[in-house]
Each structure stands twice: as C-alpha cells, then as structure tokens.
CSV table of C-alpha atoms and ligand atoms in Angstrom, one decimal:
chain,number,residue,atom,x,y,z
J,1,UNK,CA,9.0,17.9,-33.6
J,2,UNK,CA,12.8,17.1,-32.8
J,3,UNK,CA,12.5,16.6,-29.1
J,4,UNK,CA,9.7,18.6,-26.4
J,5,UNK,CA,10.4,20.6,-23.9
J,6,UNK,CA,8.9,18.6,-20.6
J,7,UNK,CA,7.2,20.2,-17.9
J,8,UNK,CA,7.0,18.0,-15.2
J,9,UNK,CA,4.1,18.7,-12.6
J,10,UNK,CA,4.5,18.3,-8.7
J,11,UNK,CA,1.3,19.1,-6.7
J,12,UNK,CA,2.8,19.0,-2.9
J,13,UNK,CA,1.1,19.7,0.3
J,14,UNK,CA,3.0,19.5,3.5
J,15,UNK,CA,5.9,17.8,2.2
J,16,UNK,CA,9.1,19.3,3.5
J,17,UNK,CA,10.6,15.6,4.3
J,18,UNK,CA,10.6,14.8,0.8
J,19,UNK,CA,10.3,18.0,-1.4
J,20,UNK,CA,14.2,18.4,-1.4
J,21,UNK,CA,15.5,14.9,-2.4
J,22,UNK,CA,12.3,14.9,-4.9
J,23,UNK,CA,13.3,18.0,-6.9
J,24,UNK,CA,17.1,17.2,-6.9
J,25,UNK,CA,16.2,13.7,-8.1
J,26,UNK,CA,14.0,14.9,-11.0
J,27,UNK,CA,16.4,17.5,-11.4
J,28,UNK,CA,19.1,14.9,-12.0
J,29,UNK,CA,16.8,13.1,-13.8
J,30,UNK,CA,15.9,15.9,-16.9
J,31,UNK,CA,19.7,16.1,-17.2
J,32,UNK,CA,20.4,12.6,-18.2
J,33,UNK,CA,17.1,12.8,-20.2
J,34,UNK,CA,18.8,16.2,-22.1
J,35,UNK,CA,22.5,14.1,-22.6
J,36,UNK,CA,20.3,11.4,-24.0
J,37,UNK,CA,18.3,13.5,-26.3
J,38,UNK,CA,15.2,13.3,-25.3
J,39,UNK,CA,14.0,16.2,-24.1
J,40,UNK,CA,15.0,20.0,-24.8
J,41,UNK,CA,17.6,21.5,-22.2
J,42,UNK,CA,14.7,24.3,-21.5
J,43,UNK,CA,12.6,21.4,-19.7
J,44,UNK,CA,11.6,22.2,-16.4
J,45,UNK,CA,9.5,21.4,-13.2
J,46,UNK,CA,6.4,22.8,-12.1
J,47,UNK,CA,5.5,22.4,-7.7
J,48,UNK,CA,2.2,23.6,-7.4
J,49,UNK,CA,2.5,24.0,-3.6
J,50,UNK,CA,-1.6,23.4,-2.4
J,51,UNK,CA,-1.3,25.7,0.8
J,52,UNK,CA,1.2,23.6,3.0
J,53,UNK,CA,1.2,24.6,6.4
J,54,UNK,CA,4.5,23.5,7.3
J,55,UNK,CA,8.0,24.4,5.5
J,56,UNK,CA,7.5,23.5,2.2
J,57,UNK,CA,7.2,26.6,0.2
J,58,UNK,CA,10.0,28.2,1.8
J,59,UNK,CA,12.8,24.7,0.5
J,60,UNK,CA,10.5,25.6,-2.7
J,61,UNK,CA,12.0,29.1,-2.7
J,62,UNK,CA,15.6,28.1,-1.9
J,63,UNK,CA,15.4,25.2,-4.9
J,64,UNK,CA,14.3,27.7,-7.4
J,65,UNK,CA,16.9,30.8,-6.4
J,66,UNK,CA,19.4,27.6,-7.0
J,67,UNK,CA,18.2,26.7,-10.2
J,68,UNK,CA,15.7,28.6,-12.7
J,69,UNK,CA,14.1,25.4,-13.8
J,70,UNK,CA,12.3,24.8,-10.6
J,71,UNK,CA,9.0,27.0,-11.4
J,72,UNK,CA,6.4,26.7,-8.7
J,73,UNK,CA,2.9,28.3,-7.7
J,74,UNK,CA,1.5,28.5,-4.4
J,75,UNK,CA,-2.2,28.5,-3.5
J,76,UNK,CA,-3.4,30.6,-0.9
J,77,UNK,CA,-4.8,27.9,1.1
J,78,UNK,CA,-5.4,23.9,0.7
J,79,UNK,CA,-8.1,23.2,-2.5
J,80,UNK,CA,-7.1,19.4,-2.9
J,81,UNK,CA,-4.7,17.5,-5.1
J,82,UNK,CA,-7.1,17.9,-8.0
J,83,UNK,CA,-6.9,21.5,-8.2
J,84,UNK,CA,-3.2,21.6,-7.4
J,85,UNK,CA,-2.9,19.2,-10.3
J,86,UNK,CA,-5.5,21.8,-12.6
J,87,UNK,CA,-3.8,24.3,-11.6
J,88,UNK,CA,-0.2,22.6,-12.6
J,89,UNK,CA,-1.5,22.1,-16.4
J,90,UNK,CA,-2.6,25.6,-16.5
J,91,UNK,CA,0.6,26.9,-15.4
J,92,UNK,CA,2.6,24.9,-17.7
J,93,UNK,CA,0.4,25.6,-20.3
J,94,UNK,CA,1.1,29.5,-19.7
J,95,UNK,CA,4.4,29.0,-19.4
J,96,UNK,CA,4.9,27.0,-22.5
J,97,UNK,CA,5.7,23.0,-23.2
J,98,UNK,CA,5.0,20.5,-25.6
J,99,UNK,CA,4.2,17.9,-22.8
J,100,UNK,CA,3.8,18.0,-19.3
J,101,UNK,CA,3.9,14.8,-16.7
J,102,UNK,CA,2.3,15.1,-13.2
J,103,UNK,CA,4.0,13.3,-10.8
J,104,UNK,CA,3.4,12.4,-6.9
J,105,UNK,CA,5.6,14.6,-4.4
J,106,UNK,CA,6.6,11.5,-2.8
J,107,UNK,CA,8.1,9.9,-5.7
J,108,UNK,CA,6.0,7.0,-5.0
J,109,UNK,CA,5.6,6.5,-8.3
J,110,UNK,CA,8.7,5.3,-10.5
J,111,UNK,CA,10.1,8.2,-12.0
J,112,UNK,CA,12.2,6.2,-14.7
J,113,UNK,CA,8.6,5.6,-16.6
J,114,UNK,CA,9.0,9.2,-17.7
J,115,UNK,CA,11.5,8.0,-20.3
J,116,UNK,CA,8.9,5.9,-21.7
J,117,UNK,CA,6.0,8.2,-21.9
J,118,UNK,CA,8.3,10.7,-24.2
J,119,UNK,CA,8.9,7.7,-26.5
J,120,UNK,CA,4.8,6.7,-26.6
J,121,UNK,CA,4.2,11.1,-26.7
J,122,UNK,CA,6.9,11.0,-29.6
J,123,UNK,CA,5.4,7.7,-31.1
J,124,UNK,CA,2.3,10.1,-31.5
J,125,UNK,CA,0.1,9.4,-27.8
J,126,UNK,CA,-1.3,12.6,-26.9
J,127,UNK,CA,-2.0,10.9,-23.6
J,128,UNK,CA,-0.1,8.5,-22.0
J,129,UNK,CA,-1.4,6.8,-18.4
J,130,UNK,CA,0.8,5.4,-16.4
J,131,UNK,CA,-0.4,2.0,-14.7
J,132,UNK,CA,0.9,0.5,-11.5
J,133,UNK,CA,2.2,-3.1,-11.2
J,134,UNK,CA,1.0,-3.7,-7.9
J,135,UNK,CA,-0.8,-2.2,-4.9
J,136,UNK,CA,1.4,-3.6,-2.5
J,137,UNK,CA,2.3,-0.7,-0.6
J,138,UNK,CA,-1.5,0.3,-0.7
J,139,UNK,CA,-3.2,-0.3,2.8
J,140,UNK,CA,-6.0,-3.4,2.8
J,141,UNK,CA,-9.0,-0.6,2.9
J,142,UNK,CA,-7.2,1.8,0.1
J,143,UNK,CA,-6.9,-1.4,-2.0
J,144,UNK,CA,-11.0,-2.6,-1.7
J,145,UNK,CA,-12.1,0.9,-1.9
J,146,UNK,CA,-10.0,1.8,-5.2
J,147,UNK,CA,-11.3,-1.7,-7.0
J,148,UNK,CA,-14.6,-0.5,-6.0
J,149,UNK,CA,-14.1,3.1,-7.5
J,150,UNK,CA,-12.7,1.6,-10.6
J,151,UNK,CA,-15.6,-0.8,-10.7
J,152,UNK,CA,-18.4,1.6,-10.4
J,153,UNK,CA,-16.8,4.2,-12.6
J,154,UNK,CA,-16.6,1.2,-15.3
J,155,UNK,CA,-20.4,0.5,-14.8
J,156,UNK,CA,-21.1,4.2,-15.3
J,157,UNK,CA,-19.2,4.2,-18.9
J,158,UNK,CA,-15.5,5.8,-18.1
J,159,UNK,CA,-13.2,4.2,-19.3
J,160,UNK,CA,-11.0,5.0,-16.6
J,161,UNK,CA,-8.0,2.2,-17.2
J,162,UNK,CA,-7.9,0.8,-13.5
J,163,UNK,CA,-4.8,1.3,-11.2
J,164,UNK,CA,-3.9,4.6,-13.3
J,165,UNK,CA,-3.8,7.2,-10.6
J,166,UNK,CA,-2.8,10.7,-11.5
J,167,UNK,CA,0.6,9.6,-13.3
J,168,UNK,CA,0.3,10.7,-16.9
J,169,UNK,CA,1.8,12.6,-19.7
J,170,UNK,CA,-0.1,14.8,-21.7
J,171,UNK,CA,0.3,16.7,-25.1
J,172,UNK,CA,0.2,20.4,-25.7
J,173,UNK,CA,-3.0,19.6,-27.3
J,174,UNK,CA,-4.6,17.7,-24.5
J,175,UNK,CA,-3.7,21.1,-22.4
J,176,UNK,CA,-5.2,23.2,-25.1
J,177,UNK,CA,-9.0,21.2,-25.3
J,178,UNK,CA,-8.5,21.5,-21.3
J,179,UNK,CA,-9.1,25.1,-21.7
J,180,UNK,CA,-12.3,24.7,-23.5
J,181,UNK,CA,-13.7,23.1,-20.5
J,182,UNK,CA,-15.0,26.2,-18.0
J,183,UNK,CA,-16.6,23.5,-15.2
J,184,UNK,CA,-14.8,24.2,-11.7
J,185,UNK,CA,-14.2,20.7,-10.8
J,186,UNK,CA,-12.2,18.2,-13.4
J,187,UNK,CA,-12.5,14.9,-12.6
J,188,UNK,CA,-8.8,14.3,-14.6
J,189,UNK,CA,-8.9,10.9,-14.3
J,190,UNK,CA,-11.9,10.8,-16.6
J,191,UNK,CA,-11.4,13.7,-18.1
J,192,UNK,CA,-8.4,13.0,-20.4
J,193,UNK,CA,-9.7,9.7,-21.1
J,194,UNK,CA,-12.8,10.8,-22.4
J,195,UNK,CA,-11.3,13.5,-24.9
J,196,UNK,CA,-11.0,11.1,-27.8
J,197,UNK,CA,-7.0,11.7,-28.1
J,198,UNK,CA,-4.7,8.5,-28.8
J,199,UNK,CA,-3.6,7.2,-25.8
J,200,UNK,CA,-1.2,4.6,-24.7
J,201,UNK,CA,-0.1,3.0,-21.3
J,202,UNK,CA,3.2,2.3,-19.6
J,203,UNK,CA,3.5,0.4,-16.5
J,204,UNK,CA,5.4,1.3,-13.3
J,205,UNK,CA,6.2,0.2,-10.0
J,206,UNK,CA,4.8,2.1,-7.2
J,207,UNK,CA,7.3,2.2,-3.9
J,208,UNK,CA,6.7,3.3,-0.5
J,209,UNK,CA,6.7,6.8,0.0
J,210,UNK,CA,10.0,8.7,0.5
J,211,UNK,CA,9.0,10.6,3.7
J,212,UNK,CA,6.3,11.5,5.8
J,213,UNK,CA,2.4,10.5,5.5
J,214,UNK,CA,-0.4,9.8,3.1
J,215,UNK,CA,-1.9,13.3,2.7
J,216,UNK,CA,-5.6,11.6,1.8
J,217,UNK,CA,-7.8,10.1,4.5
J,218,UNK,CA,-10.9,8.0,4.4
J,219,UNK,CA,-13.1,11.7,4.0
J,220,UNK,CA,-10.7,12.8,1.0
J,221,UNK,CA,-10.9,9.5,-0.6
J,222,UNK,CA,-14.9,9.7,-0.8
J,223,UNK,CA,-15.2,13.1,-1.8
J,224,UNK,CA,-12.6,12.4,-4.6
J,225,UNK,CA,-15.0,9.4,-5.4
J,226,UNK,CA,-18.1,11.3,-4.9
J,227,UNK,CA,-17.2,14.4,-6.7
J,228,UNK,CA,-15.2,11.8,-9.5
J,229,UNK,CA,-18.7,10.2,-10.4
J,230,UNK,CA,-21.0,13.0,-9.8
J,231,UNK,CA,-18.8,15.3,-12.3
J,232,UNK,CA,-18.2,12.5,-14.8
J,233,UNK,CA,-21.5,11.2,-15.0
J,234,UNK,CA,-25.4,11.5,-14.3
J,235,UNK,CA,-26.3,7.1,-14.9
J,236,UNK,CA,-26.7,7.1,-10.7
J,237,UNK,CA,-29.9,9.6,-11.4
J,238,UNK,CA,-31.2,7.8,-14.2
J,239,UNK,CA,-30.8,4.0,-11.8
J,240,UNK,CA,-32.4,5.9,-9.2
J,241,UNK,CA,-35.4,6.7,-11.8
J,242,UNK,CA,-35.9,3.1,-12.6
J,243,UNK,CA,-35.5,2.3,-9.4
J,244,UNK,CA,-38.2,4.2,-8.2
J,245,UNK,CA,-40.6,3.1,-11.1
J,246,UNK,CA,-40.0,-0.3,-10.1
J,247,UNK,CA,-40.6,0.2,-6.4
J,248,UNK,CA,-43.8,1.8,-7.6
J,249,UNK,CA,-44.9,-1.2,-9.3
J,250,UNK,CA,-43.6,-3.6,-6.4
J,251,UNK,CA,-46.3,-1.3,-4.0
J,252,UNK,CA,-48.7,-1.4,-6.4
J,253,UNK,CA,-48.6,-5.1,-7.1
J,254,UNK,CA,-48.8,-5.4,-3.2
J,255,UNK,CA,-51.5,-3.1,-2.9
J,256,UNK,CA,-53.6,-5.0,-5.4
J,257,UNK,CA,-53.0,-8.3,-3.5
J,258,UNK,CA,-54.1,-7.1,-0.1
J,259,UNK,CA,-57.0,-5.8,-1.3
J,260,UNK,CA,-58.1,-8.9,-3.1
J,261,UNK,CA,-57.1,-11.1,0.1
J,262,UNK,CA,-58.8,-8.3,2.1
J,263,UNK,CA,-62.5,-8.9,-0.4
J,264,UNK,CA,-61.9,-13.0,-0.9
J,265,UNK,CA,-60.5,-14.2,2.2
J,266,UNK,CA,-61.4,-11.6,5.1
J,267,UNK,CA,-57.8,-12.1,6.7
J,268,UNK,CA,-56.8,-10.3,9.5
J,269,UNK,CA,-53.5,-8.4,9.2
J,270,UNK,CA,-50.6,-10.6,10.8
J,271,UNK,CA,-47.9,-9.2,8.7
J,272,UNK,CA,-46.4,-6.4,11.5
J,273,UNK,CA,-42.7,-7.6,10.9
J,274,UNK,CA,-43.2,-7.5,7.1
J,275,UNK,CA,-44.8,-4.3,7.6
J,276,UNK,CA,-41.8,-3.0,9.1
J,277,UNK,CA,-39.3,-4.7,7.2
J,278,UNK,CA,-40.5,-3.0,4.0
J,279,UNK,CA,-40.9,0.4,5.8
J,280,UNK,CA,-37.4,0.3,6.8
J,281,UNK,CA,-35.9,-0.7,3.2
J,282,UNK,CA,-37.8,1.4,1.4
J,283,UNK,CA,-37.2,4.5,4.0
J,284,UNK,CA,-33.3,3.4,3.2
J,285,UNK,CA,-33.9,3.5,-0.3
J,286,UNK,CA,-35.4,6.7,-0.3
J,287,UNK,CA,-33.3,8.3,1.6
J,288,UNK,CA,-30.2,6.9,-0.3
J,289,UNK,CA,-31.7,8.1,-3.3
J,290,UNK,CA,-32.3,11.8,-1.8
J,291,UNK,CA,-28.7,11.5,-1.1
J,292,UNK,CA,-27.7,10.6,-4.3
J,293,UNK,CA,-29.9,13.8,-6.1
J,294,UNK,CA,-28.1,15.6,-3.4
J,295,UNK,CA,-24.6,15.4,-4.6
J,296,UNK,CA,-25.6,16.3,-7.6
J,297,UNK,CA,-28.0,19.5,-6.5
J,298,UNK,CA,-24.5,19.7,-4.8
J,299,UNK,CA,-22.2,20.1,-8.1
J,300,UNK,CA,-24.5,21.7,-10.0
J,301,UNK,CA,-24.5,24.6,-6.8
J,302,UNK,CA,-20.8,24.4,-6.8
J,303,UNK,CA,-20.4,25.0,-10.4
J,304,UNK,CA,-23.2,27.8,-10.7
J,305,UNK,CA,-22.0,29.2,-8.1
J,306,UNK,CA,-18.6,29.7,-10.9
J,307,UNK,CA,-15.9,30.2,-8.1
J,308,UNK,CA,-12.5,30.4,-9.2
J,309,UNK,CA,-11.1,27.1,-9.3
J,310,UNK,CA,-8.1,28.1,-7.0
J,311,UNK,CA,-6.2,31.2,-5.5
J,312,UNK,CA,-3.0,31.8,-6.6
J,313,UNK,CA,-0.9,33.3,-4.4
J,314,UNK,CA,2.3,33.6,-5.6
J,315,UNK,CA,4.0,32.1,-8.5
J,316,UNK,CA,7.8,31.5,-9.5
J,317,UNK,CA,8.7,31.4,-13.2
I,401,UDP,N1,-1.6,16.3,-2.3
I,401,UDP,C1,-1.7,17.6,-2.4
I,401,UDP,N2,-3.3,18.3,-1.6
I,401,UDP,C2,-4.0,17.7,-0.9
I,401,UDP,C3,-3.4,16.2,-0.9
I,401,UDP,C4,-2.5,15.4,-1.3
I,401,UDP,O1,-1.3,18.5,-3.2
I,401,UDP,O2,-4.8,18.1,-0.6
I,401,UDP,C5,-0.3,15.7,-2.9
I,401,UDP,C6,0.8,15.0,-2.1
I,401,UDP,O3,1.3,16.5,-1.4
I,401,UDP,C7,1.0,14.5,-3.2
I,401,UDP,C8,0.3,13.9,-3.8
I,401,UDP,O4,-1.0,14.9,-4.0
I,401,UDP,O5,2.4,15.0,-3.6
I,401,UDP,C9,-0.3,12.7,-3.8
I,401,UDP,O6,-0.4,12.5,-2.2
I,401,UDP,P1,-0.1,11.1,-1.3
I,401,UDP,O7,0.9,10.5,-1.5
I,401,UDP,O8,-0.7,11.6,0.4
I,401,UDP,O9,-1.0,10.2,-1.8
I,401,UDP,P2,-1.3,8.6,-1.4
I,401,UDP,O10,0.1,8.3,-2.7
I,401,UDP,O11,-1.0,8.1,-0.3
I,401,UDP,O12,-2.4,8.2,-2.7
I,402,MG,MG1,1.8,9.2,-2.2
C-alpha cells in the first residue's frame, strides 16, 4: 500500500464546548499529514454523537456542511462511550478506510502521536495502542481505581497494557474481524489485544481537558470496569467455586473439631464472639459471590435478549 486512508473516530457526549475547536484542529492536522505524504487526501473524521443533550449535534451539522470530511453519526439516546466507539468503528468500516484511530473529543490525548501510529501501521502493525506517559490530569481516586482495574484484568489473563485508554489505531483487517463477533457488549481494550494481530505501542502525553467536564462519574467507571471484567473473563466464577470449596472444607474441619471437643472434653460452648464473626464473614463472602454470579447472569441476560448494540438516528456521510 502506498499511503493509507485514515478515519479518525471521535465519540462526543455533551461536548459543545470542545467539539468545534477539536474538529478544526484535527482537520488541520489531517491537512498536514496529507502534505507530508503520510495519508490519502480522502482521509476523514467520523464523529459519533452519543445522544448529547446540548448543542453538540447542531455544531457537528454545521461543521459537516462546511467540510465534507466531517462525517458523523447521531445516536437516538446516550449509549455510553464503548458503544459510541463501537459504532464509530463499524461506521468507518462501512464508509471505507485503511486504518482508523479513535480519540477523545476533548483532545486530552496528544493528537501528534497519530503520525507515529501511522508509521507503525506502515511497518505492518494492525493495532497500535497509545500509552499515556503520565496520569497527572487524573484525580487521585481515578489513579487508584485505574490501577486496581488493570491489576485485576492482568490477573484474569487479559493482556491490556496499563495506561492504555481507547486511543489506538486499528487496521481494516482488525475492523473486518470485529464484524465476526456478534456479542452486544465489546470491551474494546480487551478485545483488540486478544485478537493476536501484530500490535505495537506508542507513548503520548496527556493534557488537561480542552473545555467542559469529564463525562465519567463513579458509577459509569464502575460499570465500565465490571462490564469489562465480566464480558472478558470467567475466571472470577472459577475463583468463587474454589473459594466455596475451601470454605466448605474449613467448615467441615471446624465441625469435626467441635464434635470431638464435645465428646471428649465436654466443653460448654463459650465461643459466642467467634460464632458471630464467622457468621458475618461467611455471610459476607456468600453475598459477594452471589453478586458476582449475578453480574454474569446479567451479562448473559443482556446478550441473550439480542437487542441492538445502539440505535442510529441520523448519519451524515
Ligand atoms: N463519552 C461518550 N459517551 C459517554 C461519556 C463519554 O461518548 O457516555 C465520550 C466523551 O465525549 C469523550 C470521551 O468519551 O470524547 C471520553 O470522555 P471524558 O473525556 O469525559 O473522559 P475522561 O477523559 O475524563 O476519562
Ligand atoms: Mg477526557
């Protein structure tokens, strides 16, 4: 291949404060990449409006009228960032491109890394993951939870590189493979790293948000993490089974010990505190395990209903 047609996917949710500047900056950047002979002239942006309630969509329409390289899709309501990204990947596959990069609408991720992504792609990588150099812009809470999440995922066997957000390049080949996966919930970070395609990594700097506020709160981060884990791995279920086995074994041994004590030493039961503690601990563990299994049942429930991943409202090509 001579040089690729690049599609840049931008999920947007209530981004009226950023979106105009972001699109203008990225269009200029595309121009510079075309000038330096890195990409084809027909490279474009693909914005996915994830059911914004502000004027994001009106601004996108206006930008599309001015420059046809601004293509866009509007969801009927908010489906969440992973669905917006998935829709973006499917959308650009339908329109056509050789590779696609996803980037946040607030340009926190340094867009200059895209050039390095393309270099890696031209060297034969199908997936190029952006790795953050730092988390300076994240709150303490987010740093801790992110660390816990990546550690958990690694224990579960997912080879997600730490500090990789959804800033990555994927090739047409990867997009075609994605079409083969019918599941409704794809955790993209896990998914693309599992395919076994040639992957490389590029470091980039994180900047403060261009404008506006983070669209993620505690609940949406928890949902992302739980969906990521339960859609990716069944190891936690096995862990529950093993835990249950050892608890049962422990209970059996304690039971035997009690009986022996009763028969031979005629001790009166004076372990009230111990009983209460054990009751609470075991009760807690049982509830936790039940909840964990519930998460999986929920995942099965969602998949089995086979509802559409998202619902398109308008598409501007
Ligand atoms: N986003 C989205 N749907 C949502 C929440 C967020 O499409 O329900 C988009 C948002 O517009 C942005 C990207 O996902 O382009 C990352 O969101 P944000 O910058 O708020 O997250 P943070 O950088 O704080 O993790
Ligand atoms: Mg951000």
